[in-house]
Amino acid sequence: MQKQSFNAKDLINVGVYTAIYLVVFFVVGMMNAIPILYPAMYVVLPVVTGIPFMLFLTKVEKFGMVSIMAAILGIFWYFMGYTWLAPVGYIICGIAADLILKSGDYKSFKMDVIGFWIFSCGLIGCQMPMWIMADTYMAGVEQQMGSQYASALAKYMPWWMGLVGIAILLVGAIIGANLGRKMLKKHFTRAGIV
């Protein structure tokens, strides 16, 4: 029977893997410097974060660890200027992912893939301001990056890209989870993930 309370090791694992996830996210986020590459984040991000996230899942045995990771990410992005929609998106997706992972008792690779996909959808919360607060958001982008960048971003990231992004994130999550599983096969075997 699993213990439900967190111990220091659980919280250290959350902290370490959240930090690794953020570093990888920042590296991938450099693609945003070129507007035409912005939509590619939907596939590239889950592919490259699949390895650390899958390794993190070999350490997860308690409900809430994935939710805490998502909350930290959302709060971090809020303080980086992504509005209140970033923590809302990440917290909702994090809790949903945790519930999905728990349904597989944190041992089902199929549930890991679905949970990772839903977790990855938290990214859309960071991008929602460009669609639902378009005028204000684009004015800020224009001020920081210039009018040419702002108009290119609006061209390559129309409102419907958020919906298409959910499907693209699924493709990236499947690739990333399988890549992570392949590279971390020894850890998956030890953790009993099937």
PDB file of N, CA, C and O in Angstrom, residues 83-152:
ATOM      1  N   THR A  83       1.131  36.191 -17.812  1.00  0.00           N
ATOM      2  CA  THR A  83      -0.192  36.460 -17.227  1.00  0.00           C
ATOM      3  C   THR A  83      -0.694  35.298 -16.365  1.00  0.00           C
ATOM      4  O   THR A  83      -0.070  34.236 -16.286  1.00  0.00           O
ATOM      5  N   TRP A  84      -1.867  35.506 -15.784  1.00  0.00           N
ATOM      6  CA  TRP A  84      -2.477  34.520 -14.893  1.00  0.00           C
ATOM      7  C   TRP A  84      -2.933  33.264 -15.632  1.00  0.00           C
ATOM      8  O   TRP A  84      -3.200  32.236 -15.017  1.00  0.00           O
ATOM      9  N   LEU A  85      -3.003  33.323 -16.963  1.00  0.00           N
ATOM     10  CA  LEU A  85      -3.440  32.158 -17.729  1.00  0.00           C
ATOM     11  C   LEU A  85      -2.411  31.025 -17.700  1.00  0.00           C
ATOM     12  O   LEU A  85      -2.783  29.856 -17.827  1.00  0.00           O
ATOM     13  N   ALA A  86      -1.137  31.362 -17.522  1.00  0.00           N
ATOM     14  CA  ALA A  86      -0.096  30.326 -17.468  1.00  0.00           C
ATOM     15  C   ALA A  86      -0.291  29.408 -16.255  1.00  0.00           C
ATOM     16  O   ALA A  86      -0.363  28.184 -16.416  1.00  0.00           O
ATOM     17  N   PRO A  87      -0.386  29.950 -15.011  1.00  0.00           N
ATOM     18  CA  PRO A  87      -0.608  29.036 -13.893  1.00  0.00           C
ATOM     19  C   PRO A  87      -1.949  28.308 -13.971  1.00  0.00           C
ATOM     20  O   PRO A  87      -2.026  27.127 -13.612  1.00  0.00           O
ATOM     21  N   VAL A  88      -2.994  28.984 -14.458  1.00  0.00           N
ATOM     22  CA  VAL A  88      -4.296  28.317 -14.581  1.00  0.00           C
ATOM     23  C   VAL A  88      -4.178  27.119 -15.530  1.00  0.00           C
ATOM     24  O   VAL A  88      -4.610  26.011 -15.204  1.00  0.00           O
ATOM     25  N   GLY A  89      -3.569  27.333 -16.701  1.00  0.00           N
ATOM     26  CA  GLY A  89      -3.403  26.253 -17.677  1.00  0.00           C
ATOM     27  C   GLY A  89      -2.567  25.107 -17.136  1.00  0.00           C
ATOM     28  O   GLY A  89      -2.953  23.936 -17.249  1.00  0.00           O
ATOM     29  N   TYR A  90      -1.437  25.434 -16.532  1.00  0.00           N
ATOM     30  CA  TYR A  90      -0.559  24.376 -16.018  1.00  0.00           C
ATOM     31  C   TYR A  90      -1.181  23.636 -14.850  1.00  0.00           C
ATOM     32  O   TYR A  90      -1.055  22.405 -14.742  1.00  0.00           O
ATOM     33  N   ILE A  91      -1.857  24.353 -13.937  1.00  0.00           N
ATOM     34  CA  ILE A  91      -2.447  23.675 -12.775  1.00  0.00           C
ATOM     35  C   ILE A  91      -3.571  22.738 -13.212  1.00  0.00           C
ATOM     36  O   ILE A  91      -3.635  21.585 -12.772  1.00  0.00           O
ATOM     37  N   ILE A  92      -4.443  23.202 -14.115  1.00  0.00           N
ATOM     38  CA  ILE A  92      -5.530  22.337 -14.610  1.00  0.00           C
ATOM     39  C   ILE A  92      -4.959  21.110 -15.311  1.00  0.00           C
ATOM     40  O   ILE A  92      -5.362  19.970 -15.052  1.00  0.00           O
ATOM     41  N   CYS A  93      -3.996  21.332 -16.208  1.00  0.00           N
ATOM     42  CA  CYS A  93      -3.402  20.211 -16.950  1.00  0.00           C
ATOM     43  C   CYS A  93      -2.603  19.287 -16.025  1.00  0.00           C
ATOM     44  O   CYS A  93      -2.599  18.069 -16.204  1.00  0.00           O
ATOM     45  N   GLY A  94      -1.937  19.865 -15.028  1.00  0.00           N
ATOM     46  CA  GLY A  94      -1.161  19.061 -14.082  1.00  0.00           C
ATOM     47  C   GLY A  94      -2.030  18.143 -13.248  1.00  0.00           C
ATOM     48  O   GLY A  94      -1.724  16.960 -13.073  1.00  0.00           O
ATOM     49  N   ILE A  95      -3.130  18.680 -12.731  1.00  0.00           N
ATOM     50  CA  ILE A  95      -4.044  17.850 -11.925  1.00  0.00           C
ATOM     51  C   ILE A  95      -4.681  16.771 -12.797  1.00  0.00           C
ATOM     52  O   ILE A  95      -4.772  15.604 -12.395  1.00  0.00           O
ATOM     53  N   ALA A  96      -5.103  17.151 -14.017  1.00  0.00           N
ATOM     54  CA  ALA A  96      -5.689  16.159 -14.938  1.00  0.00           C
ATOM     55  C   ALA A  96      -4.679  15.069 -15.265  1.00  0.00           C
ATOM     56  O   ALA A  96      -5.007  13.873 -15.265  1.00  0.00           O
ATOM     57  N   ALA A  97      -3.419  15.455 -15.528  1.00  0.00           N
ATOM     58  CA  ALA A  97      -2.372  14.469 -15.822  1.00  0.00           C
ATOM     59  C   ALA A  97      -2.145  13.550 -14.631  1.00  0.00           C
ATOM     60  O   ALA A  97      -2.014  12.329 -14.787  1.00  0.00           O
ATOM     61  N   ASP A  98      -2.119  14.124 -13.426  1.00  0.00           N
ATOM     62  CA  ASP A  98      -1.924  13.331 -12.212  1.00  0.00           C
ATOM     63  C   ASP A  98      -3.039  12.302 -12.049  1.00  0.00           C
ATOM     64  O   ASP A  98      -2.789  11.147 -11.694  1.00  0.00           O
ATOM     65  N   LEU A  99      -4.275  12.716 -12.307  1.00  0.00           N
ATOM     66  CA  LEU A  99      -5.412  11.790 -12.200  1.00  0.00           C
ATOM     67  C   LEU A  99      -5.286  10.656 -13.215  1.00  0.00           C
ATOM     68  O   LEU A  99      -5.561   9.489 -12.895  1.00  0.00           O
ATOM     69  N   ILE A 100      -4.867  10.988 -14.432  1.00  0.00           N
ATOM     70  CA  ILE A 100      -4.685   9.965 -15.471  1.00  0.00           C
ATOM     71  C   ILE A 100      -3.572   9.003 -15.074  1.00  0.00           C
ATOM     72  O   ILE A 100      -3.730   7.777 -15.173  1.00  0.00           O
ATOM     73  N   LEU A 101      -2.453   9.544 -14.608  1.00  0.00           N
ATOM     74  CA  LEU A 101      -1.332   8.695 -14.194  1.00  0.00           C
ATOM     75  C   LEU A 101      -1.717   7.806 -13.020  1.00  0.00           C
ATOM     76  O   LEU A 101      -1.355   6.635 -12.974  1.00  0.00           O
ATOM     77  N   LYS A 102      -2.476   8.360 -12.079  1.00  0.00           N
ATOM     78  CA  LYS A 102      -2.926   7.586 -10.917  1.00  0.00           C
ATOM     79  C   LYS A 102      -3.854   6.460 -11.347  1.00  0.00           C
ATOM     80  O   LYS A 102      -3.821   5.366 -10.781  1.00  0.00           O
ATOM     81  N   SER A 103      -4.665   6.698 -12.394  1.00  0.00           N
ATOM     82  CA  SER A 103      -5.578   5.652 -12.868  1.00  0.00           C
ATOM     83  C   SER A 103      -4.813   4.426 -13.360  1.00  0.00           C
ATOM     84  O   SER A 103      -5.334   3.319 -13.361  1.00  0.00           O
ATOM     85  N   GLY A 104      -3.561   4.638 -13.774  1.00  0.00           N
ATOM     86  CA  GLY A 104      -2.694   3.529 -14.166  1.00  0.00           C
ATOM     87  C   GLY A 104      -1.755   3.128 -13.037  1.00  0.00           C
ATOM     88  O   GLY A 104      -0.790   2.399 -13.262  1.00  0.00           O
ATOM     89  N   ASP A 105      -2.042   3.625 -11.827  1.00  0.00           N
ATOM     90  CA  ASP A 105      -1.239   3.339 -10.635  1.00  0.00           C
ATOM     91  C   ASP A 105       0.231   3.720 -10.834  1.00  0.00           C
ATOM     92  O   ASP A 105       1.120   3.118 -10.265  1.00  0.00           O
ATOM     93  N   TYR A 106       0.459   4.712 -11.712  1.00  0.00           N
ATOM     94  CA  TYR A 106       1.810   5.202 -12.024  1.00  0.00           C
ATOM     95  C   TYR A 106       2.713   4.088 -12.571  1.00  0.00           C
ATOM     96  O   TYR A 106       3.930   4.178 -12.502  1.00  0.00           O
ATOM     97  N   LYS A 107       2.092   3.040 -13.130  1.00  0.00           N
ATOM     98  CA  LYS A 107       2.850   1.904 -13.655  1.00  0.00           C
ATOM     99  C   LYS A 107       2.468   1.550 -15.084  1.00  0.00           C
ATOM    100  O   LYS A 107       3.005   0.618 -15.665  1.00  0.00           O
ATOM    101  N   SER A 108       1.529   2.282 -15.678  1.00  0.00           N
ATOM    102  CA  SER A 108       1.053   1.972 -17.020  1.00  0.00           C
ATOM    103  C   SER A 108       1.690   2.936 -18.020  1.00  0.00           C
ATOM    104  O   SER A 108       1.470   4.151 -17.944  1.00  0.00           O
ATOM    105  N   PHE A 109       2.443   2.406 -18.962  1.00  0.00           N
ATOM    106  CA  PHE A 109       3.071   3.261 -19.959  1.00  0.00           C
ATOM    107  C   PHE A 109       2.020   3.964 -20.822  1.00  0.00           C
ATOM    108  O   PHE A 109       2.179   5.131 -21.175  1.00  0.00           O
ATOM    109  N   LYS A 110       0.921   3.285 -21.128  1.00  0.00           N
ATOM    110  CA  LYS A 110      -0.153   3.900 -21.907  1.00  0.00           C
ATOM    111  C   LYS A 110      -0.685   5.136 -21.177  1.00  0.00           C
ATOM    112  O   LYS A 110      -0.871   6.202 -21.777  1.00  0.00           O
ATOM    113  N   MET A 111      -0.920   5.013 -19.870  1.00  0.00           N
ATOM    114  CA  MET A 111      -1.401   6.156 -19.085  1.00  0.00           C
ATOM    115  C   MET A 111      -0.312   7.227 -18.953  1.00  0.00           C
ATOM    116  O   MET A 111      -0.610   8.419 -18.889  1.00  0.00           O
ATOM    117  N   ASP A 112       0.956   6.782 -18.929  1.00  0.00           N
ATOM    118  CA  ASP A 112       2.067   7.741 -18.887  1.00  0.00           C
ATOM    119  C   ASP A 112       2.059   8.636 -20.126  1.00  0.00           C
ATOM    120  O   ASP A 112       2.269   9.843 -20.034  1.00  0.00           O
ATOM    121  N   VAL A 113       1.829   8.026 -21.276  1.00  0.00           N
ATOM    122  CA  VAL A 113       1.808   8.794 -22.532  1.00  0.00           C
ATOM    123  C   VAL A 113       0.653   9.798 -22.524  1.00  0.00           C
ATOM    124  O   VAL A 113       0.839  10.975 -22.826  1.00  0.00           O
ATOM    125  N   ILE A 114      -0.538   9.325 -22.129  1.00  0.00           N
ATOM    126  CA  ILE A 114      -1.697  10.216 -22.104  1.00  0.00           C
ATOM    127  C   ILE A 114      -1.490  11.319 -21.064  1.00  0.00           C
ATOM    128  O   ILE A 114      -1.764  12.500 -21.323  1.00  0.00           O
ATOM    129  N   GLY A 115      -0.985  10.946 -19.891  1.00  0.00           N
ATOM    130  CA  GLY A 115      -0.726  11.932 -18.848  1.00  0.00           C
ATOM    131  C   GLY A 115       0.304  12.964 -19.271  1.00  0.00           C
ATOM    132  O   GLY A 115       0.149  14.163 -19.000  1.00  0.00           O
ATOM    133  N   PHE A 116       1.347  12.511 -19.945  1.00  0.00           N
ATOM    134  CA  PHE A 116       2.390  13.426 -20.424  1.00  0.00           C
ATOM    135  C   PHE A 116       1.818  14.382 -21.466  1.00  0.00           C
ATOM    136  O   PHE A 116       2.134  15.571 -21.476  1.00  0.00           O
ATOM    137  N   TRP A 117       0.943  13.873 -22.340  1.00  0.00           N
ATOM    138  CA  TRP A 117       0.292  14.726 -23.342  1.00  0.00           C
ATOM    139  C   TRP A 117      -0.528  15.821 -22.666  1.00  0.00           C
ATOM    140  O   TRP A 117      -0.388  17.008 -22.987  1.00  0.00           O
ATOM    141  N   ILE A 118      -1.354  15.431 -21.709  1.00  0.00           N
ATOM    142  CA  ILE A 118      -2.194  16.413 -21.015  1.00  0.00           C
ATOM    143  C   ILE A 118      -1.321  17.410 -20.257  1.00  0.00           C
ATOM    144  O   ILE A 118      -1.573  18.618 -20.283  1.00  0.00           O
ATOM    145  N   PHE A 119      -0.275  16.917 -19.597  1.00  0.00           N
ATOM    146  CA  PHE A 119       0.660  17.801 -18.892  1.00  0.00           C
ATOM    147  C   PHE A 119       1.264  18.809 -19.866  1.00  0.00           C
ATOM    148  O   PHE A 119       1.345  20.003 -19.579  1.00  0.00           O
ATOM    149  N   SER A 120       1.676  18.342 -21.035  1.00  0.00           N
ATOM    150  CA  SER A 120       2.289  19.205 -22.049  1.00  0.00           C
ATOM    151  C   SER A 120       1.334  20.268 -22.559  1.00  0.00           C
ATOM    152  O   SER A 120       1.753  21.341 -23.002  1.00  0.00           O
ATOM    153  N   CYS A 121       0.034  19.999 -22.490  1.00  0.00           N
ATOM    154  CA  CYS A 121      -0.970  20.979 -22.932  1.00  0.00           C
ATOM    155  C   CYS A 121      -0.982  22.223 -22.053  1.00  0.00           C
ATOM    156  O   CYS A 121      -1.559  23.245 -22.430  1.00  0.00           O
ATOM    157  N   GLY A 122      -0.327  22.164 -20.898  1.00  0.00           N
ATOM    158  CA  GLY A 122      -0.200  23.352 -20.048  1.00  0.00           C
ATOM    159  C   GLY A 122       0.460  24.507 -20.786  1.00  0.00           C
ATOM    160  O   GLY A 122       0.202  25.677 -20.497  1.00  0.00           O
ATOM    161  N   LEU A 123       1.301  24.181 -21.758  1.00  0.00           N
ATOM    162  CA  LEU A 123       1.969  25.184 -22.596  1.00  0.00           C
ATOM    163  C   LEU A 123       0.968  26.158 -23.223  1.00  0.00           C
ATOM    164  O   LEU A 123       1.251  27.347 -23.370  1.00  0.00           O
ATOM    165  N   ILE A 124      -0.200  25.672 -23.567  1.00  0.00           N
ATOM    166  CA  ILE A 124      -1.195  26.507 -24.239  1.00  0.00           C
ATOM    167  C   ILE A 124      -1.640  27.660 -23.330  1.00  0.00           C
ATOM    168  O   ILE A 124      -1.961  28.743 -23.811  1.00  0.00           O
ATOM    169  N   GLY A 125      -1.607  27.445 -22.010  1.00  0.00           N
ATOM    170  CA  GLY A 125      -1.940  28.522 -21.081  1.00  0.00           C
ATOM    171  C   GLY A 125      -1.004  29.713 -21.217  1.00  0.00           C
ATOM    172  O   GLY A 125      -1.412  30.864 -21.046  1.00  0.00           O
ATOM    173  N   CYS A 126       0.275  29.433 -21.535  1.00  0.00           N
ATOM    174  CA  CYS A 126       1.242  30.524 -21.753  1.00  0.00           C
ATOM    175  C   CYS A 126       0.917  31.313 -23.012  1.00  0.00           C
ATOM    176  O   CYS A 126       1.195  32.505 -23.093  1.00  0.00           O
ATOM    177  N   GLN A 127       0.358  30.650 -23.999  1.00  0.00           N
ATOM    178  CA  GLN A 127       0.123  31.284 -25.291  1.00  0.00           C
ATOM    179  C   GLN A 127      -1.274  31.880 -25.437  1.00  0.00           C
ATOM    180  O   GLN A 127      -1.516  32.676 -26.343  1.00  0.00           O
ATOM    181  N   MET A 128      -2.181  31.533 -24.537  1.00  0.00           N
ATOM    182  CA  MET A 128      -3.564  32.011 -24.649  1.00  0.00           C
ATOM    183  C   MET A 128      -3.706  33.529 -24.683  1.00  0.00           C
ATOM    184  O   MET A 128      -4.582  34.031 -25.394  1.00  0.00           O
ATOM    185  N   PRO A 129      -2.866  34.303 -23.972  1.00  0.00           N
ATOM    186  CA  PRO A 129      -3.037  35.759 -24.045  1.00  0.00           C
ATOM    187  C   PRO A 129      -2.967  36.320 -25.462  1.00  0.00           C
ATOM    188  O   PRO A 129      -3.631  37.311 -25.764  1.00  0.00           O
ATOM    189  N   MET A 130      -2.201  35.668 -26.342  1.00  0.00           N
ATOM    190  CA  MET A 130      -2.105  36.208 -27.706  1.00  0.00           C
ATOM    191  C   MET A 130      -3.403  36.018 -28.486  1.00  0.00           C
ATOM    192  O   MET A 130      -3.600  36.643 -29.523  1.00  0.00           O
ATOM    193  N   TRP A 131      -4.301  35.171 -27.956  1.00  0.00           N
ATOM    194  CA  TRP A 131      -5.577  34.953 -28.626  1.00  0.00           C
ATOM    195  C   TRP A 131      -6.729  35.628 -27.900  1.00  0.00           C
ATOM    196  O   TRP A 131      -7.596  36.198 -28.538  1.00  0.00           O
ATOM    197  N   ILE A 132      -6.753  35.559 -26.568  1.00  0.00           N
ATOM    198  CA  ILE A 132      -7.909  36.125 -25.871  1.00  0.00           C
ATOM    199  C   ILE A 132      -7.673  37.548 -25.359  1.00  0.00           C
ATOM    200  O   ILE A 132      -8.619  38.205 -24.939  1.00  0.00           O
ATOM    201  N   MET A 133      -6.434  37.990 -25.377  1.00  0.00           N
ATOM    202  CA  MET A 133      -6.099  39.380 -25.039  1.00  0.00           C
ATOM    203  C   MET A 133      -5.244  39.935 -26.169  1.00  0.00           C
ATOM    204  O   MET A 133      -4.225  40.581 -25.949  1.00  0.00           O
ATOM    205  N   ALA A 134      -5.657  39.641 -27.383  1.00  0.00           N
ATOM    206  CA  ALA A 134      -4.821  39.866 -28.566  1.00  0.00           C
ATOM    207  C   ALA A 134      -4.280  41.281 -28.693  1.00  0.00           C
ATOM    208  O   ALA A 134      -3.075  41.471 -28.907  1.00  0.00           O
ATOM    209  N   ASP A 135      -5.136  42.278 -28.547  1.00  0.00           N
ATOM    210  CA  ASP A 135      -4.682  43.664 -28.749  1.00  0.00           C
ATOM    211  C   ASP A 135      -3.607  44.059 -27.743  1.00  0.00           C
ATOM    212  O   ASP A 135      -2.549  44.571 -28.110  1.00  0.00           O
ATOM    213  N   THR A 136      -3.873  43.802 -26.472  1.00  0.00           N
ATOM    214  CA  THR A 136      -2.923  44.147 -25.416  1.00  0.00           C
ATOM    215  C   THR A 136      -1.632  43.354 -25.563  1.00  0.00           C
ATOM    216  O   THR A 136      -0.527  43.896 -25.464  1.00  0.00           O
ATOM    217  N   TYR A 137      -1.785  42.043 -25.812  1.00  0.00           N
ATOM    218  CA  TYR A 137      -0.614  41.171 -25.911  1.00  0.00           C
ATOM    219  C   TYR A 137       0.267  41.574 -27.093  1.00  0.00           C
ATOM    220  O   TYR A 137       1.486  41.724 -26.959  1.00  0.00           O
ATOM    221  N   MET A 138      -0.334  41.760 -28.250  1.00  0.00           N
ATOM    222  CA  MET A 138       0.438  42.099 -29.445  1.00  0.00           C
ATOM    223  C   MET A 138       1.072  43.489 -29.351  1.00  0.00           C
ATOM    224  O   MET A 138       2.153  43.714 -29.886  1.00  0.00           O
ATOM    225  N   ALA A 139       0.399  44.397 -28.628  1.00  0.00           N
ATOM    226  CA  ALA A 139       1.001  45.720 -28.415  1.00  0.00           C
ATOM    227  C   ALA A 139       2.277  45.579 -27.592  1.00  0.00           C
ATOM    228  O   ALA A 139       3.292  46.235 -27.872  1.00  0.00           O
ATOM    229  N   GLY A 140       2.249  44.701 -26.595  1.00  0.00           N
ATOM    230  CA  GLY A 140       3.441  44.439 -25.777  1.00  0.00           C
ATOM    231  C   GLY A 140       4.551  43.788 -26.585  1.00  0.00           C
ATOM    232  O   GLY A 140       5.726  44.134 -26.449  1.00  0.00           O
ATOM    233  N   VAL A 141       4.171  42.825 -27.421  1.00  0.00           N
ATOM    234  CA  VAL A 141       5.153  42.150 -28.280  1.00  0.00           C
ATOM    235  C   VAL A 141       5.782  43.154 -29.247  1.00  0.00           C
ATOM    236  O   VAL A 141       7.005  43.161 -29.443  1.00  0.00           O
ATOM    237  N   GLU A 142       4.949  44.015 -29.815  1.00  0.00           N
ATOM    238  CA  GLU A 142       5.449  45.021 -30.760  1.00  0.00           C
ATOM    239  C   GLU A 142       6.434  45.972 -30.070  1.00  0.00           C
ATOM    240  O   GLU A 142       7.473  46.326 -30.639  1.00  0.00           O
ATOM    241  N   GLN A 143       6.115  46.339 -28.842  1.00  0.00           N
ATOM    242  CA  GLN A 143       6.990  47.254 -28.097  1.00  0.00           C
ATOM    243  C   GLN A 143       8.344  46.595 -27.793  1.00  0.00           C
ATOM    244  O   GLN A 143       9.384  47.230 -27.867  1.00  0.00           O
ATOM    245  N   GLN A 144       8.311  45.303 -27.457  1.00  0.00           N
ATOM    246  CA  GLN A 144       9.547  44.594 -27.089  1.00  0.00           C
ATOM    247  C   GLN A 144      10.338  44.092 -28.294  1.00  0.00           C
ATOM    248  O   GLN A 144      11.564  44.121 -28.288  1.00  0.00           O
ATOM    249  N   MET A 145       9.623  43.577 -29.301  1.00  0.00           N
ATOM    250  CA  MET A 145      10.292  42.876 -30.398  1.00  0.00           C
ATOM    251  C   MET A 145      10.206  43.593 -31.753  1.00  0.00           C
ATOM    252  O   MET A 145      10.833  43.163 -32.705  1.00  0.00           O
ATOM    253  N   GLY A 146       9.365  44.614 -31.840  1.00  0.00           N
ATOM    254  CA  GLY A 146       9.210  45.335 -33.099  1.00  0.00           C
ATOM    255  C   GLY A 146       7.956  44.919 -33.851  1.00  0.00           C
ATOM    256  O   GLY A 146       7.424  43.830 -33.655  1.00  0.00           O
ATOM    257  N   SER A 147       7.499  45.781 -34.733  1.00  0.00           N
ATOM    258  CA  SER A 147       6.245  45.537 -35.445  1.00  0.00           C
ATOM    259  C   SER A 147       6.354  44.381 -36.438  1.00  0.00           C
ATOM    260  O   SER A 147       5.394  43.645 -36.655  1.00  0.00           O
ATOM    261  N   GLN A 148       7.526  44.196 -37.044  1.00  0.00           N
ATOM    262  CA  GLN A 148       7.700  43.113 -38.010  1.00  0.00           C
ATOM    263  C   GLN A 148       7.545  41.754 -37.316  1.00  0.00           C
ATOM    264  O   GLN A 148       6.864  40.860 -37.828  1.00  0.00           O
ATOM    265  N   TYR A 149       8.161  41.613 -36.135  1.00  0.00           N
ATOM    266  CA  TYR A 149       8.042  40.365 -35.357  1.00  0.00           C
ATOM    267  C   TYR A 149       6.587  40.145 -34.948  1.00  0.00           C
ATOM    268  O   TYR A 149       6.066  39.033 -35.083  1.00  0.00           O
ATOM    269  N   ALA A 150       5.920  41.200 -34.447  1.00  0.00           N
ATOM    270  CA  ALA A 150       4.530  41.084 -33.982  1.00  0.00           C
ATOM    271  C   ALA A 150       3.602  40.654 -35.105  1.00  0.00           C
ATOM    272  O   ALA A 150       2.737  39.780 -34.919  1.00  0.00           O
ATOM    273  N   SER A 151       3.756  41.225 -36.287  1.00  0.00           N
ATOM    274  CA  SER A 151       2.867  40.857 -37.395  1.00  0.00           C
ATOM    275  C   SER A 151       3.155  39.437 -37.877  1.00  0.00           C
ATOM    276  O   SER A 151       2.227  38.698 -38.225  1.00  0.00           O
ATOM    277  N   ALA A 152       4.424  39.034 -37.852  1.00  0.00           N
ATOM    278  CA  ALA A 152       4.768  37.657 -38.237  1.00  0.00           C
ATOM    279  C   ALA A 152       4.211  36.666 -37.224  1.00  0.00           C
ATOM    280  O   ALA A 152       3.687  35.606 -37.588  1.00  0.00           O
TER     281      ALA A 152
END
